Coordinates of C-alpha atoms in Angstrom, one line a residue:
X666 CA 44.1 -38.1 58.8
X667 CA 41.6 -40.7 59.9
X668 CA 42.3 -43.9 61.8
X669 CA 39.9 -46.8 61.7
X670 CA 39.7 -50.1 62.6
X671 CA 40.6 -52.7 60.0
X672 CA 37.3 -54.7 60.8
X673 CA 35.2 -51.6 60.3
X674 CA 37.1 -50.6 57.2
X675 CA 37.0 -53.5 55.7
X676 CA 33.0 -53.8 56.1
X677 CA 32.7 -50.3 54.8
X678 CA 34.3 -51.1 51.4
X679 CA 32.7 -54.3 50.8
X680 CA 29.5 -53.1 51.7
X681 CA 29.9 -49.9 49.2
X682 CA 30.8 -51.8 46.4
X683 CA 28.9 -54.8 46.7
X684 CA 25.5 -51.8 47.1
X685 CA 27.1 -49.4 44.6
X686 CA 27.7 -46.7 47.3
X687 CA 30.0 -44.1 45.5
X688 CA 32.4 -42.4 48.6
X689 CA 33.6 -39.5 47.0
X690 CA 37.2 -39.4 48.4
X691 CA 40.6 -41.5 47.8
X692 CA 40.0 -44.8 50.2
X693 CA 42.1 -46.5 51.5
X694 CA 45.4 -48.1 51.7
X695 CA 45.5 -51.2 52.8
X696 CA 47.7 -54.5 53.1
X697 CA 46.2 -57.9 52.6
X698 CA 48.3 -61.2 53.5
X699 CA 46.1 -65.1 53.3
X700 CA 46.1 -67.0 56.3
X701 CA 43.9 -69.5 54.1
X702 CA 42.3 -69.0 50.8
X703 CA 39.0 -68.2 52.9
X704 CA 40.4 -66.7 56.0
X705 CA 41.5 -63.5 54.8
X706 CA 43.1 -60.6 57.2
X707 CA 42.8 -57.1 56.2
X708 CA 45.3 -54.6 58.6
X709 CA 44.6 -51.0 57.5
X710 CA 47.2 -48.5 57.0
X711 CA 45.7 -45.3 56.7
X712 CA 42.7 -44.1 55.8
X713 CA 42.2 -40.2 53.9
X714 CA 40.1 -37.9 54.8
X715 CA 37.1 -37.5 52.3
X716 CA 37.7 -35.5 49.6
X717 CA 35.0 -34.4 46.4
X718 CA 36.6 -35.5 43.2
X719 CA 37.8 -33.1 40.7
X720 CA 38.1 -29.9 43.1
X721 CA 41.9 -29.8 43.4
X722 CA 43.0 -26.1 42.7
X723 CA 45.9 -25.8 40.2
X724 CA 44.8 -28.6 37.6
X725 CA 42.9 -28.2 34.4
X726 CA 42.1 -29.8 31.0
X727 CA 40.7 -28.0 28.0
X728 CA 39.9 -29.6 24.5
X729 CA 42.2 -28.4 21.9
X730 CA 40.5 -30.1 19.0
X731 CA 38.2 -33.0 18.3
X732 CA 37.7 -36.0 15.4
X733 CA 34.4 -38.1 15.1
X734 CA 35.7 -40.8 13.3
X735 CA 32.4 -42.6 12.7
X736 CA 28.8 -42.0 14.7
X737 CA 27.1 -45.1 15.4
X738 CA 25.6 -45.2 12.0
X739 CA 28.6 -45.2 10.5
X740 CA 29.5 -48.6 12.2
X741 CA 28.6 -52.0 11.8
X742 CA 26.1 -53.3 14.0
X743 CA 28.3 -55.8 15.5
X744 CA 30.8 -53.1 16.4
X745 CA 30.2 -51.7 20.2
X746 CA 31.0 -51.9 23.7
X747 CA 28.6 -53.6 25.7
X748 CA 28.1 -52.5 29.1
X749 CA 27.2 -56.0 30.5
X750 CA 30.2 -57.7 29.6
X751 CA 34.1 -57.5 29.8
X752 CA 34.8 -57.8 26.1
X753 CA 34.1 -55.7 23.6
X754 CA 34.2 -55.3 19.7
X755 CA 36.0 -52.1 19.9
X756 CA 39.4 -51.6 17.6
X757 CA 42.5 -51.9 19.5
X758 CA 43.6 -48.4 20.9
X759 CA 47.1 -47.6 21.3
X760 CA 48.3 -43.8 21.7
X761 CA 52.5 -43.1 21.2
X762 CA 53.5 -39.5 22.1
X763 CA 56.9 -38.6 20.0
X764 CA 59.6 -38.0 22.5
X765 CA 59.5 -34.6 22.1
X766 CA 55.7 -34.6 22.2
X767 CA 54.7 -32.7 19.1
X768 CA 53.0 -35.4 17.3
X769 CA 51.4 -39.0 18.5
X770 CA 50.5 -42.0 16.2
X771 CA 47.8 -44.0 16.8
X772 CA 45.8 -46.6 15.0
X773 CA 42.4 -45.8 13.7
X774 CA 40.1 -48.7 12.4
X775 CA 37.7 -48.2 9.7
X776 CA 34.7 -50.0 7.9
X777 CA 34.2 -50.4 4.3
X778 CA 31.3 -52.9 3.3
X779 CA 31.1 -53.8 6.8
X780 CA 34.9 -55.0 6.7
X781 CA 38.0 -53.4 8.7
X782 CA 40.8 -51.8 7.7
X783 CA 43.5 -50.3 9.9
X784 CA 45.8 -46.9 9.2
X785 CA 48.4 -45.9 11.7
X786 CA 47.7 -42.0 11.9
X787 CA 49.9 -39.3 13.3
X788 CA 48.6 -36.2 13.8
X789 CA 50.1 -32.7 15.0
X790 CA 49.4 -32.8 18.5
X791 CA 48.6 -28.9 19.1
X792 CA 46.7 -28.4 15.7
X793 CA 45.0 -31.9 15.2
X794 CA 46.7 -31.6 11.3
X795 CA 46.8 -35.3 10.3
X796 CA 50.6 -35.6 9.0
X797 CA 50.7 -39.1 7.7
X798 CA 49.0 -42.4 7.6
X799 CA 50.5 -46.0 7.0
X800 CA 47.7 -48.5 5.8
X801 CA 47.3 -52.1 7.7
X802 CA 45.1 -53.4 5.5
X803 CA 42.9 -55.7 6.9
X804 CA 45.7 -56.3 9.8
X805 CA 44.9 -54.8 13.0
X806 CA 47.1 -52.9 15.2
X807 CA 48.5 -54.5 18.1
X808 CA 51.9 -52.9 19.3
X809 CA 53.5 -49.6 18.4
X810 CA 56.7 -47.8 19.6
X811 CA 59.1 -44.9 18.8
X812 CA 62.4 -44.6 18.9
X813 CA 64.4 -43.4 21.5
X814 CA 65.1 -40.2 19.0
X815 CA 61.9 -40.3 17.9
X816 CA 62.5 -40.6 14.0
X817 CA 61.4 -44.1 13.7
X818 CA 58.1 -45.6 14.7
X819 CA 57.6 -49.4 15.1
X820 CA 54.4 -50.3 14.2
X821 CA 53.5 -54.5 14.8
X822 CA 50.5 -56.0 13.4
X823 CA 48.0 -58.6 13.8
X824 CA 47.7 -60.0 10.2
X825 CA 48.1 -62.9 8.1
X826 CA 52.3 -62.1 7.7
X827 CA 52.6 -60.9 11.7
X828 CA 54.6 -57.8 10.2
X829 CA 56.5 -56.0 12.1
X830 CA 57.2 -52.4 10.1
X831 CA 59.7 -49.3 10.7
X832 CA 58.7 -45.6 9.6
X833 CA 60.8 -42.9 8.6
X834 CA 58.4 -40.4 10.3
X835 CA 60.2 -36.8 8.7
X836 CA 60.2 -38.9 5.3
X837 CA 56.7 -40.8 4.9
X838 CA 58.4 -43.6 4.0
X839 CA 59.0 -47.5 5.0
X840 CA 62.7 -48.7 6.1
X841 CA 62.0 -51.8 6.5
X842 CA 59.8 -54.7 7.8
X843 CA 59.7 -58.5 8.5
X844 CA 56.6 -61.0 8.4
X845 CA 57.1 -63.4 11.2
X846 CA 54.8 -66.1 9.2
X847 CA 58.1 -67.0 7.5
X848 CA 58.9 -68.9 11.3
X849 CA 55.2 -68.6 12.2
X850 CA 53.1 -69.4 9.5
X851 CA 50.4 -67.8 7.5
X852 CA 47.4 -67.0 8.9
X853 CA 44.5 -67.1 7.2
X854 CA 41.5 -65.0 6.1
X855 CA 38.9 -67.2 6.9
X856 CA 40.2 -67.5 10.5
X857 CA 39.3 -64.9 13.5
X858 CA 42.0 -62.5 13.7
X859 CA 43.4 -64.0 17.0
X860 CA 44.1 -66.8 15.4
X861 CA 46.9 -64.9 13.1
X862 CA 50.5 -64.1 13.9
X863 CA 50.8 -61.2 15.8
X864 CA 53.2 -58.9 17.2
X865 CA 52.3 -58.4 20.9
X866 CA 55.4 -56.3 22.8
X867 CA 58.2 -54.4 21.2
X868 CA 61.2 -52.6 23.5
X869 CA 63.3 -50.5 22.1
X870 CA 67.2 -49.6 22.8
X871 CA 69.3 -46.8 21.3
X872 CA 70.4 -49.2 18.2
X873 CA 68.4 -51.8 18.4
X874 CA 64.4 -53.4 18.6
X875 CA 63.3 -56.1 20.2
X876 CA 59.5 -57.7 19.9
X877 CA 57.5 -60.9 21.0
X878 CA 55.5 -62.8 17.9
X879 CA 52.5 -65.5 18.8
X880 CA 51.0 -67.3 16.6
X881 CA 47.5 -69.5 17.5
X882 CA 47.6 -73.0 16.5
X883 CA 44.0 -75.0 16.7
X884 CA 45.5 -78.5 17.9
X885 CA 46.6 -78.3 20.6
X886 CA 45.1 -75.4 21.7
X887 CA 47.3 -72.5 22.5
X888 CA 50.0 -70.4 20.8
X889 CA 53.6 -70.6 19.4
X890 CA 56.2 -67.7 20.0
X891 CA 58.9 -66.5 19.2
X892 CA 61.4 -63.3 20.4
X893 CA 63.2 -60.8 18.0
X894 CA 66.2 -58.8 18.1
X895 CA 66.4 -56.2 15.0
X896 CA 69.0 -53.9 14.2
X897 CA 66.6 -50.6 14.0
X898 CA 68.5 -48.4 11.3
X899 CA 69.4 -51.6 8.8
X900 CA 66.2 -54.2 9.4
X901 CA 68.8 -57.0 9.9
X902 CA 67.9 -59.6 12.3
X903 CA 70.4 -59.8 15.2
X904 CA 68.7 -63.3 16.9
X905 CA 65.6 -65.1 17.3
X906 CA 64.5 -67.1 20.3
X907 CA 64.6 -70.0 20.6
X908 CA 66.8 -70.3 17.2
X909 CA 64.6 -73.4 16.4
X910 CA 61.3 -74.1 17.3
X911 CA 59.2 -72.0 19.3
X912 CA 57.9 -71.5 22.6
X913 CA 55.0 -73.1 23.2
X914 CA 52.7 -71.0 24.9
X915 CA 51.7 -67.0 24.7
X916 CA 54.5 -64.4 25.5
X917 CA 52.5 -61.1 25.2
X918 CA 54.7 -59.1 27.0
X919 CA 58.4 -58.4 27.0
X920 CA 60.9 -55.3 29.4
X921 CA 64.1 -54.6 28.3
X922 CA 66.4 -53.8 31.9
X923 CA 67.4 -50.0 32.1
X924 CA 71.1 -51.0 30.9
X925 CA 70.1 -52.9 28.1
X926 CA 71.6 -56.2 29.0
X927 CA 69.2 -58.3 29.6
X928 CA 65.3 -58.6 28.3
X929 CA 62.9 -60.3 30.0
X930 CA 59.6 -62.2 29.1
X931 CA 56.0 -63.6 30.3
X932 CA 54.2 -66.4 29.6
X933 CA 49.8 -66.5 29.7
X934 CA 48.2 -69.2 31.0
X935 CA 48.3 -70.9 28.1
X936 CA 49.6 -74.6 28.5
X937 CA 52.6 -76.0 26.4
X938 CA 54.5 -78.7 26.4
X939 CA 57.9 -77.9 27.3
X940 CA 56.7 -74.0 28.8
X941 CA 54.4 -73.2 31.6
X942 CA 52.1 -70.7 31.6
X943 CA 52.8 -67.9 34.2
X944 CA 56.6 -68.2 33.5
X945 CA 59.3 -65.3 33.7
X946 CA 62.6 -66.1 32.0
X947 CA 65.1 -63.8 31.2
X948 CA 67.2 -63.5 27.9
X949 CA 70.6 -62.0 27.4
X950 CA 69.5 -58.7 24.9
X951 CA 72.9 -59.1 23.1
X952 CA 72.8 -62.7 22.0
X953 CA 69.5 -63.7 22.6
X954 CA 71.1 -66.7 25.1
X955 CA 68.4 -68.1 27.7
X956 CA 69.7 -66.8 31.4
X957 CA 67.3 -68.0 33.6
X958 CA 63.4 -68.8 34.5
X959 CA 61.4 -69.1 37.1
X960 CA 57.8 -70.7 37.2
X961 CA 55.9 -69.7 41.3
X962 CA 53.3 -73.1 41.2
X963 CA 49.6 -72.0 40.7
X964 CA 47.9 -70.1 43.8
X965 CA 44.6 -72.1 45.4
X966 CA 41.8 -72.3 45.0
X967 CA 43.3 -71.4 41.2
X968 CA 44.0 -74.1 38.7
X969 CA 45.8 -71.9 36.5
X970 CA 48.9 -69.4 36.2
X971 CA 49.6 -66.7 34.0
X972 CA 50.8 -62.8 33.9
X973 CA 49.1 -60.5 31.0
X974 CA 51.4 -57.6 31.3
X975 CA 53.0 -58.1 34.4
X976 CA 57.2 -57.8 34.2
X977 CA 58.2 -54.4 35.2
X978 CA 62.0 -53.5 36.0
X979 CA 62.6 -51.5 38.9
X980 CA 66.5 -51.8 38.5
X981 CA 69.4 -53.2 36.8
X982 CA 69.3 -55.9 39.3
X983 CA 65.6 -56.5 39.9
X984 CA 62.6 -57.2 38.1
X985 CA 58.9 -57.4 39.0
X986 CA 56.9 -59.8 38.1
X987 CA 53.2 -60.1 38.8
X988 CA 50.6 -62.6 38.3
X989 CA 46.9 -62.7 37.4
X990 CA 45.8 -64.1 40.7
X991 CA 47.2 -61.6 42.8
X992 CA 50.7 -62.3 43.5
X993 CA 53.7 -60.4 43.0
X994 CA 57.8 -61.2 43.1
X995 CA 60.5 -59.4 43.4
X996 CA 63.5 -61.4 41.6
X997 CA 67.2 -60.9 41.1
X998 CA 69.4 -61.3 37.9
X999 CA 70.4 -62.7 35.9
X1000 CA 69.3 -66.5 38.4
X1001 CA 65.8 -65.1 38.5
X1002 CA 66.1 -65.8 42.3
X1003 CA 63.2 -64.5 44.1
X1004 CA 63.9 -61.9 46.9
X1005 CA 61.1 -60.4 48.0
X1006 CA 56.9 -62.0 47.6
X1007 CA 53.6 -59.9 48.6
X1008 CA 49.7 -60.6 47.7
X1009 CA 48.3 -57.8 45.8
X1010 CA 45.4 -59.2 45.9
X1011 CA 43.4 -62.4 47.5
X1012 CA 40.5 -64.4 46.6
X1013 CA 37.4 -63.4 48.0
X1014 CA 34.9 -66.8 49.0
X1015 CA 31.7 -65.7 47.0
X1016 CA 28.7 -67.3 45.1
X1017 CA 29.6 -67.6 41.3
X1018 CA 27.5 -69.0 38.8
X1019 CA 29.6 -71.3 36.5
X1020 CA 28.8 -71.6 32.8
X1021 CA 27.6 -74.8 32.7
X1022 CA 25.2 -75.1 35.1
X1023 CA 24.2 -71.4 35.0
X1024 CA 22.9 -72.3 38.4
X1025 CA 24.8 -70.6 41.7
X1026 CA 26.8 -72.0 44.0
X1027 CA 29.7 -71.4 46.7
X1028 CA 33.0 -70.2 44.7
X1029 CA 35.6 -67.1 44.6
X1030 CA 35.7 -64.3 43.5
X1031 CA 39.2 -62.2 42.6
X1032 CA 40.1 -59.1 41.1
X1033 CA 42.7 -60.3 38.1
X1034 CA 45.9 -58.3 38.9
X1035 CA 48.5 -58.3 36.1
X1036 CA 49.2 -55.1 34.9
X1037 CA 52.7 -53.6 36.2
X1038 CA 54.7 -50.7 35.5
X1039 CA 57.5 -49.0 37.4
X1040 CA 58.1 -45.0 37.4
X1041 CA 60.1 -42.7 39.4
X1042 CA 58.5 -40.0 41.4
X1043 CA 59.4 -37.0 41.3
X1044 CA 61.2 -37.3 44.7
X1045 CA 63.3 -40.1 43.1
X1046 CA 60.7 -42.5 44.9
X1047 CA 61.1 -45.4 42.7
X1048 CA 57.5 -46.7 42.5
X1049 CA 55.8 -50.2 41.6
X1050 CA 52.3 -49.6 40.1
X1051 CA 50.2 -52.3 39.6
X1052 CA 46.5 -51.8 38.6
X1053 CA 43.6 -54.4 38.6
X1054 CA 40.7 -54.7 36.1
X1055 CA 37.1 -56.7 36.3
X1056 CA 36.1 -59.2 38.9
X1057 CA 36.2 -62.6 38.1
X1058 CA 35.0 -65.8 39.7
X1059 CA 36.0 -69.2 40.0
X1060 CA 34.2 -72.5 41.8
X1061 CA 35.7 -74.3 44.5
X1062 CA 37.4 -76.8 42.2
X1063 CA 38.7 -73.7 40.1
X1064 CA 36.9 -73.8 37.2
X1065 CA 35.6 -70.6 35.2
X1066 CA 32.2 -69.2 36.4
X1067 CA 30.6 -65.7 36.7
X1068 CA 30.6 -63.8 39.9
X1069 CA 28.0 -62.1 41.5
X1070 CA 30.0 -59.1 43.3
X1071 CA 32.2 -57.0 42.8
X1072 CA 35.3 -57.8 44.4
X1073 CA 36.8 -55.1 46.8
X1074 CA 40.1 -54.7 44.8
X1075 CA 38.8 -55.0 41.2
X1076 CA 40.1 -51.8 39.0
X1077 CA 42.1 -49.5 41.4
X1078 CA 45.9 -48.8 41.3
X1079 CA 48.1 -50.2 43.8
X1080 CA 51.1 -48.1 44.6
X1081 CA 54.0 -49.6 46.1
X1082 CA 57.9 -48.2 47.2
X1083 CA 60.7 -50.2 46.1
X1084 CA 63.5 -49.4 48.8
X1085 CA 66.1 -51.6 47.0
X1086 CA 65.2 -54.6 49.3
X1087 CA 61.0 -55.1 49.4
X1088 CA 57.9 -53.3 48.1
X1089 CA 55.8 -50.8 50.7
X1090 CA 52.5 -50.6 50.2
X1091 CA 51.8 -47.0 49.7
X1092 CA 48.2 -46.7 48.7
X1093 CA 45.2 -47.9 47.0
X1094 CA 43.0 -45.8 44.3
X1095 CA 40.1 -46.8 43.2
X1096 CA 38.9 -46.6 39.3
X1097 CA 35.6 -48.3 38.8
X1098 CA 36.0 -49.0 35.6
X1099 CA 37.8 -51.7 33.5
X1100 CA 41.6 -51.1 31.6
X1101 CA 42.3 -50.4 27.7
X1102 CA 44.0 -53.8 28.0
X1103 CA 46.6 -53.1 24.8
X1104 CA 48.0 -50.0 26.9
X1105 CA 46.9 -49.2 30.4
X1106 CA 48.7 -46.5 31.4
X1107 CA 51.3 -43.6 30.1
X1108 CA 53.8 -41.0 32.3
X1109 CA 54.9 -38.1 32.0
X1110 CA 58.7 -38.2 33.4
X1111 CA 59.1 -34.4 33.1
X1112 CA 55.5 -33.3 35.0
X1113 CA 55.5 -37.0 37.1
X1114 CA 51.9 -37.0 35.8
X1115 CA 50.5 -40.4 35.5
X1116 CA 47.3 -41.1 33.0
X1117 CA 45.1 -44.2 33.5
X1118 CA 42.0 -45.0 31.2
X1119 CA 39.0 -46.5 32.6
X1120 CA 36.0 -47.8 30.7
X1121 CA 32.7 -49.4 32.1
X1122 CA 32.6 -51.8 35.1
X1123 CA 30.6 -54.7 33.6
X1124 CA 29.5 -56.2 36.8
X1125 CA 27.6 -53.0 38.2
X1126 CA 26.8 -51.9 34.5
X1127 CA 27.7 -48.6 34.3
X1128 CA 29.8 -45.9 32.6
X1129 CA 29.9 -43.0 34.8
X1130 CA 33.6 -43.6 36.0
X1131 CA 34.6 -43.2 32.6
X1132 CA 37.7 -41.0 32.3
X1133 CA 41.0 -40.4 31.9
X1134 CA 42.0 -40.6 34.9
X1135 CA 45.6 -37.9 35.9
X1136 CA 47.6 -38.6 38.9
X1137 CA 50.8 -36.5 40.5
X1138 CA 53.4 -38.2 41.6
X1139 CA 55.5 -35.9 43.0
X1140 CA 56.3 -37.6 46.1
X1141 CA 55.7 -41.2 47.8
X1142 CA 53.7 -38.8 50.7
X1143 CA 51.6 -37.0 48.2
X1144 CA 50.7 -40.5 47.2
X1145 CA 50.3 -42.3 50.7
X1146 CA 47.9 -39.6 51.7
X1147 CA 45.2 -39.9 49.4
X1148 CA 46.5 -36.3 47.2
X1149 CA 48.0 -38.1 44.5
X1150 CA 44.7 -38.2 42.4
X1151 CA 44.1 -34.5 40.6
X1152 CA 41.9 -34.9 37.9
X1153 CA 39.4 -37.0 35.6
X1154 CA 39.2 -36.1 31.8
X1155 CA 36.0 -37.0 30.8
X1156 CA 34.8 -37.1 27.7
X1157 CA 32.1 -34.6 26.5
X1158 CA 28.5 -36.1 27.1
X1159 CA 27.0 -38.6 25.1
X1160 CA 30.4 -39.3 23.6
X1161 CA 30.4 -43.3 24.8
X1162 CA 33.3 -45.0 27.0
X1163 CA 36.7 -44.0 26.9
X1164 CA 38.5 -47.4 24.7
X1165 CA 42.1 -45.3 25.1
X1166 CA 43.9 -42.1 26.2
X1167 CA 47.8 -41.4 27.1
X1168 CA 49.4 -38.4 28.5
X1169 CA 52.6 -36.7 26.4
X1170 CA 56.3 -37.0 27.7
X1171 CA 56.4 -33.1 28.9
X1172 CA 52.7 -33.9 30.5
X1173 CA 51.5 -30.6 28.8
X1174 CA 49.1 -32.9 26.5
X1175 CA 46.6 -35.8 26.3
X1176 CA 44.6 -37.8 23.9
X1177 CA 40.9 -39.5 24.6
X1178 CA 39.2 -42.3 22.4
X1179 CA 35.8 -43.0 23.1
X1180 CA 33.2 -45.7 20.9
X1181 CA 29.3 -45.9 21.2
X1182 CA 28.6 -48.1 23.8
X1183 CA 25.3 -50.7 24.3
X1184 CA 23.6 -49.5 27.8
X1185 CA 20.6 -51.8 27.1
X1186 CA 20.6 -55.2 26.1
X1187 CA 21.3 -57.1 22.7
X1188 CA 17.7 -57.7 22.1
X1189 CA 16.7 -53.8 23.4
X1190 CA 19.9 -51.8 22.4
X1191 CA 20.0 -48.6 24.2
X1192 CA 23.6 -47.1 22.3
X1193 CA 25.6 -44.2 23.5
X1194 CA 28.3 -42.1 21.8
X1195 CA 30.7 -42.1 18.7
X1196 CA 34.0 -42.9 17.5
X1197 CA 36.0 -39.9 18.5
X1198 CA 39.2 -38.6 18.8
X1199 CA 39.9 -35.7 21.2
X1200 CA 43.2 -33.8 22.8
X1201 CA 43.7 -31.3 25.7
X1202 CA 46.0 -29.6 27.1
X1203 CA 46.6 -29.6 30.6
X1204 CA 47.3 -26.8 32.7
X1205 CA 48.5 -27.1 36.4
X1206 CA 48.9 -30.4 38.2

């Protein structure tokens, strides 16, 4: 183990990211707390001892079977990843193991005449036999789910109705499904997809299904929502909140608690009238009742609030909830009473260069923060994980602007120990590349394996890091030294960046997506890879 001081640390990292130095080992755990938004003191932890990536004995991937779904030619000119920016025009890519982890759906888009069309596939997970496919039309796929027996898959849509669908899986054969335009509205054709209802989180229980709905609406800008309760065998609808009207702004993610009493949602940034963007509130799951809500004031230099996919329960009593700009709360239920606060994360002063002006000047940079998920290790650890993506910037007053570094923290894995009372700050990972933001990460509970896509890093332009990255939790040690990290899958060369990957229930399988990426510029194209479906198996770990 190697001690350093946190001045000296703290230089090193900067310096290596900011000059694209790649150290080859598991940096750095460290705890950051504001005195000021530009006065920021770093206290290092520990520090491991350099390790080369990928030489842990005991751990192995090997491809089972692979899909090219379309080469470059295949697609539309439009559709790509560009290395220079965050977005992309990839499909959205989400992976669902079965419980038993035979078989995984996924959703495949496809071009005819230049125009999308979406199929839920699932395919035999050993064998890469296709089994069934359930046709989206020209909706796009934006939430899918099992059940907890693993007969019935939930599939919601983005489309003009905002379906939401259940699949008899052994059958081939629709139960039942509900278009949320019928409180939303219709969406129409003519309009970007975004714009449509859409069905953004869905939790399941052991006899019923719960899911969030959004809808854009053009004046005033922003999006009306609304939360579900299904019965899951019969399609009847149990509640819908609120019972009249909507809420305001964007809920696009939902937790149901571990005892299935209570389910609690998120609010964007987004601005409504009567909800706040950056909101938790909590629901009863049984009647749908509001319990409680809590709204934290934005963070300076920020003029904004809001949490992607940032509620996380890590009991029956307490959930997590963590923000885009860095900060995290700990709060009981069913008040929503916080009891414990930390900073993931903290602005960075930078120069940015705002839109506008397209000229630099003195701003902030940050690493946005809100992806949460809670697992238990395989010591019983109960674990916090919250991973970051791109750097962002702001200026002084705020507003939106492009940053010229890469901040410190940007894509890396923050692993924190819940002791029943207040989060511990295990360790940091880095990634170096930026989330699949419909579905960051997957677990294995049976292996304590952890798999974590990562794409390109827009800012430093490159796609080496891409992977699916495998961790082992087996203990909260394993983790605080630096050992927790066993393995990148990457995909075979020339395949593109990794869009998607997940890592089966019994950890013994995983699943990579890759798409041709742009390494050159629009006006020089320099593409990379296809669309491509491959498993492995994993061995060891």
């Amino acid at each position: 183990m190697v001690y350093m001081d946190s001045r000296m640390v703290a230089g090193i990292v900067v310096a290596a990211l900011v000059i694209g130095l790649v150290i080859g080992g598991y940096v750095v755990s460290t705890f950051q707390k504001p005195k000021t938004v530009t006065e920021t003191q770093t206290q290092m932890l520990t520090v491991t001892e350099v390790k080369t990536r990928l030489k842990i004995v005991g751990f192995k991937s090997e491809l089972m079977w692979r899909e090219v779904i379309a080469s470059r030619q295949q697609l539309p000119p439009h559709t790509y990843v560009q290395v220079s920016t965050w977005s992309s025009h990839a499909p959205y890519t989400i992976i669902a193991f079965s419980p038993n982890s035979e078989m995984f759906a996924i959703g495949i888009t496809v071009y005819k005449n230049e125009k999308p069309f979406t199929e839920v596939r699932i395919y035999d997970v050993s064998t890469g036999k296709l089994l069934w496919s359930y046709s989206l039309g020209s909706g796009y796929l934006r939430a899918l789910a099992w059940s907890k027996d693993g007969r019935i898959l939930f599939v919601g849509e983005a489309s003009v109705e905002g379906k939401i669908a259940a699949l008899d899986v052994a059958s081939k054969r629709l139960l039942w499904e509900y278009a949320t335009s019928k409180e939303l509205g219709m969406g129409s054709p003519k309009e970007p997809r975004w714009y449509w209802p859409t069905i953004y989180s869905v939790a399941v229980d052991d006899s019923r299904m719960y899911f969030s709905a959004c809808k854009t609406r053009k004046k005033p800008y922003g999006k009306i929502c609304k939360l579900y309760c299904f019965e899951i065998k019969t399609g009847k609808k149990v509640w819908a909140f609120p019972e009249d009207g909507y809420i305001d702004t964007h809920v696009p993610k939902i937790a149901l608690s571990p005892n299935g009493r209570y389910l609690a949602g998120i609010t964007w940034y987004y601005k409504g009238e009567k909800w706040k963007g950056g909101t938790i509130f909590l629901l009863d799951a049984s009647t749908g009742k509001l319990l409680a809500s809590f709204y934290p004031e934005t963070r300076k230099p920020f003029r904004w609030c809001g949490s992607w996919d940032g509620v996380a329960w890590l009991d029956n009593g307490h959930v997590a909830f963590v923000l885009d700009d860095g900060r995290a709360f700990v709060l009981s239920v069913p008040l929503l009473k916080p009891v414990y606060e930390t900073n993931i994360t903290n602005p960075l002063p930078a120069l940015v260069v705002p839109r506008k002006t397209q000229q630099t000047e003195q701003g902030y940079v940050y690493a946005f923060s809100s992806y949460a998920t809670v697992v238990v290790a395989g010591d019983g650890s109960k674990l916090l994980l919250v991973r970051t993506s791109n750097t962002y910037g702001i200026t002084a007053l705020g507003k939106s602007a492009k940053p010229t570094i890469v901040h410190p923290d940007s894509n890396s894995i923050f692993f924190y120990l819940w002791d029943g009372k207040k989060l511990e700050l295990l360790a940091k990972y880095p990634l170096r590349g930026r989330p699949n933001y419909e579905q960051w990460t997957t677990y294995s509970p049976e292996k304590h394996l952890l798999a974590v896509p990562a794409a390109h890093d827009y800012i430093t332009r490159t796609i080496i890091y891409t992977g699916l990255y495998i961790y082992n939790l087996t203990s909260a040690d394993q983790i605080r030294t630096g050992q927790a990290e066993i393995g990148v899958i990457k995909p075979p060369e020339n395949s593109g960046v990794v869009i998607g990957g997940a890592i089966s229930p019994t950890g013994n399988y995983a699943v990579l997506v890759t798409y041709p990426v742009n390494l050159g510029t629009k006006k020089a194209p320099v593409f990379k890879g296809s669309y491509t479906l491959a498993a492995y198996q994993l061995i060891g770990g």
